[in-house]
Amino acid sequence: MAEHVYIEDIADHVGETVTIKGWLYNMRSSGKLHFLELRDGTGFMQGVMFKGDVDEELFDKTNYLRQETSIIVTGTVKEDERAPFIPFEMGISDIEVVAEPTQEYPVTHKEHGVAFLMENRHLWMRTPRQVAIMKVRHEIIKAIRGFFDDRKFQLVDAPIFTPAAVEGTTTLFETEYFSQKAYLTQSGQLYMEAGAMAFGKVYCFGPTFRAEKSKTRRHLTEFWMVEPEVAYMELDEDMDLAEAFVQHIVSHVLEHCKDELETLERDTAPLEKIAQPFPRISYDEAVEIIKENGGDIEYGADFGAPDETILGEHFDTPVMVHRYPADIKAFYMRKDPNDETKALCVDVIAPEGYGEIIGGGEREWDVEKLEKSIEEHNLPMEAFEWYLDVRRYGSVPHAGFGLGLERTVAWMCGLHHVRETIPFPRMMDKIIP
Ligand code: 4AD
Ligand code: MG
């Protein structure tokens, strides 16, 4: 039997007879020729079967192969600029059928509605567009890890079961934990703060959960977040870190995901334009800009999706908004000593209407102020005793942020909705498959 190769490596096998193990994605025939679109998970390519090259029975049988039949295909690789997917083609000499579909394959080549595709997410995943998105997601994950690993941040994995809220009590998922109540984590931040005091600079990267009851194109109930935290870091350096980080992701995607972005028909011009420094504006300045551009934000309120879209479009590049009103932000935020009504926080808002991708800032490091804030937010003090210890024993200023992976993937890929950015999205009305 010929050597088994993957489609992604096919360029190294021009002129050779090799085997591809995969599935039939699509087929068309014209008299003496069958054109088979093959996929093997690593790529898609065309195979051509010429009537004169194979025995008649095989040629006739091939005519009846259906979409998603699993097949092992042997043939000779040649270059062909005109071929679909990649500039290579296989001249097929043999096909072994592994399994025929037992039913008609539902995700056909005609247009399907999103609801139907979401119900068939486990099959929809096989299509070129979805494969491309998952490859970009993987590259972004590599860029994220590379960025922090190269800067010698210590990886500290945060727990999923937690005793209390981080980001407000309205989006908590509650679960039984033996005889206690527990919540799925909303953010690993509090644990990273303890980690920063042990390792100096740390990050975690994992799934986080929020019972988001609104259906929007930017919210999932289960999403991945990367959260760096650094001891002795203040807001300006936090913004420097966030800026370098976002730039790194954009550059990495442009360099490593050319083919995928082409499959997705992503116009890369807006991404190529992105360059440091990113504008840094205060909440007050942001409100002015939103108002000047037709938004109807009320001073003091948090930004809604339309406000973020106005900001993103105004700057054409990621913009960092700092010093929001403290009372619309989380309990742990440090207040600006120059204006106690403001928090020393920052949100990074992506261009092109993708909204907030990063939230972070300085943490309150005075134990008494933090205790007071926990009380004011009606949070259960017992659950935070360990967190207060981080301030009781050698407290230092510290800061960090969280970047949402799915919103970043949506932005890089140019996707309207975050549901396509994660293999199996979880939303208010979606838990199957
Ligand atoms: O702004 P958030 O709520 O910040 C935190 O959780 C901080 N504790 C992070 C930190 O400082 N360590 O969330 C951070 C990011 C948002 O900017 C957004 O990109 C993403 O997480 N995010 C969501 N992504 C998808 N679906 C949701 N429901 C999201 N909620 C937040
Ligand atoms: Mg936020």
PDB file of C-alpha atoms in Angstrom, residues 140-159 187-206 224-231 233 241 245 363 399-403:
ATOM      1  CA  ILE A 140      -4.552  32.609  18.754  1.00  0.00           C
ATOM      2  CA  ILE A 141      -4.211  30.244  21.722  1.00  0.00           C
ATOM      3  CA  LYS A 142      -0.607  29.582  20.706  1.00  0.00           C
ATOM      4  CA  ALA A 143       0.018  33.341  20.400  1.00  0.00           C
ATOM      5  CA  ILE A 144      -1.472  33.922  23.857  1.00  0.00           C
ATOM      6  CA  ARG A 145       0.614  31.240  25.538  1.00  0.00           C
ATOM      7  CA  GLY A 146       3.722  32.267  23.604  1.00  0.00           C
ATOM      8  CA  PHE A 147       3.370  35.886  24.651  1.00  0.00           C
ATOM      9  CA  PHE A 148       3.237  35.156  28.378  1.00  0.00           C
ATOM     10  CA  ASP A 149       5.646  32.222  28.333  1.00  0.00           C
ATOM     11  CA  ASP A 150       8.268  34.306  26.490  1.00  0.00           C
ATOM     12  CA  ARG A 151       7.907  37.011  29.125  1.00  0.00           C
ATOM     13  CA  LYS A 152       8.425  34.364  31.824  1.00  0.00           C
ATOM     14  CA  PHE A 153       4.958  34.584  33.348  1.00  0.00           C
ATOM     15  CA  GLN A 154       4.231  31.581  35.561  1.00  0.00           C
ATOM     16  CA  LEU A 155       1.169  29.560  34.548  1.00  0.00           C
ATOM     17  CA  VAL A 156      -1.127  29.147  37.570  1.00  0.00           C
ATOM     18  CA  ASP A 157      -4.314  27.219  36.809  1.00  0.00           C
ATOM     19  CA  ALA A 158      -7.386  28.648  38.519  1.00  0.00           C
ATOM     20  CA  PRO A 159     -10.153  26.404  39.896  1.00  0.00           C
ATOM     21  CA  SER A 187     -12.920  34.685  36.361  1.00  0.00           C
ATOM     22  CA  GLY A 188      -9.657  33.299  37.732  1.00  0.00           C
ATOM     23  CA  GLN A 189      -8.519  36.755  38.788  1.00  0.00           C
ATOM     24  CA  LEU A 190      -8.717  36.420  42.566  1.00  0.00           C
ATOM     25  CA  TYR A 191      -6.550  33.314  42.414  1.00  0.00           C
ATOM     26  CA  MET A 192      -4.107  35.073  40.108  1.00  0.00           C
ATOM     27  CA  GLU A 193      -3.733  37.820  42.700  1.00  0.00           C
ATOM     28  CA  ALA A 194      -2.633  35.206  45.242  1.00  0.00           C
ATOM     29  CA  GLY A 195      -0.414  33.707  42.524  1.00  0.00           C
ATOM     30  CA  ALA A 196       1.205  37.066  41.728  1.00  0.00           C
ATOM     31  CA  MET A 197       2.304  37.360  45.373  1.00  0.00           C
ATOM     32  CA  ALA A 198       3.893  33.902  45.082  1.00  0.00           C
ATOM     33  CA  PHE A 199       5.438  34.168  41.591  1.00  0.00           C
ATOM     34  CA  GLY A 200       5.556  37.888  40.707  1.00  0.00           C
ATOM     35  CA  LYS A 201       3.916  37.567  37.294  1.00  0.00           C
ATOM     36  CA  VAL A 202       1.386  34.888  36.504  1.00  0.00           C
ATOM     37  CA  TYR A 203      -1.395  34.001  34.120  1.00  0.00           C
ATOM     38  CA  CYS A 204      -4.239  31.543  33.867  1.00  0.00           C
ATOM     39  CA  PHE A 205      -6.098  30.506  30.752  1.00  0.00           C
ATOM     40  CA  GLY A 206      -9.244  28.461  30.916  1.00  0.00           C
ATOM     41  CA  TRP A 224     -12.314  31.134  27.602  1.00  0.00           C
ATOM     42  CA  MET A 225     -10.394  33.888  29.254  1.00  0.00           C
ATOM     43  CA  VAL A 226      -6.657  34.511  29.659  1.00  0.00           C
ATOM     44  CA  GLU A 227      -5.795  36.504  32.769  1.00  0.00           C
ATOM     45  CA  PRO A 228      -2.337  37.868  33.544  1.00  0.00           C
ATOM     46  CA  GLU A 229      -1.651  39.414  36.951  1.00  0.00           C
ATOM     47  CA  VAL A 230       1.543  41.189  38.027  1.00  0.00           C
ATOM     48  CA  ALA A 231       2.763  42.284  41.456  1.00  0.00           C
ATOM     49  CA  MET A 233       2.281  46.761  38.401  1.00  0.00           C
ATOM     50  CA  LEU A 241       1.047  45.056  28.672  1.00  0.00           C
ATOM     51  CA  PHE A 245      -0.415  41.636  23.943  1.00  0.00           C
ATOM     52  CA  ARG A 363      -6.738  45.946  42.492  1.00  0.00           C
ATOM     53  CA  ALA A 399      -2.812  44.818  38.395  1.00  0.00           C
ATOM     54  CA  GLY A 400      -3.871  42.573  35.566  1.00  0.00           C
ATOM     55  CA  PHE A 401      -6.576  41.987  33.009  1.00  0.00           C
ATOM     56  CA  GLY A 402      -8.681  39.370  31.280  1.00  0.00           C
ATOM     57  CA  LEU A 403      -8.980  38.895  27.523  1.00  0.00           C
TER      58      LEU A 403
END
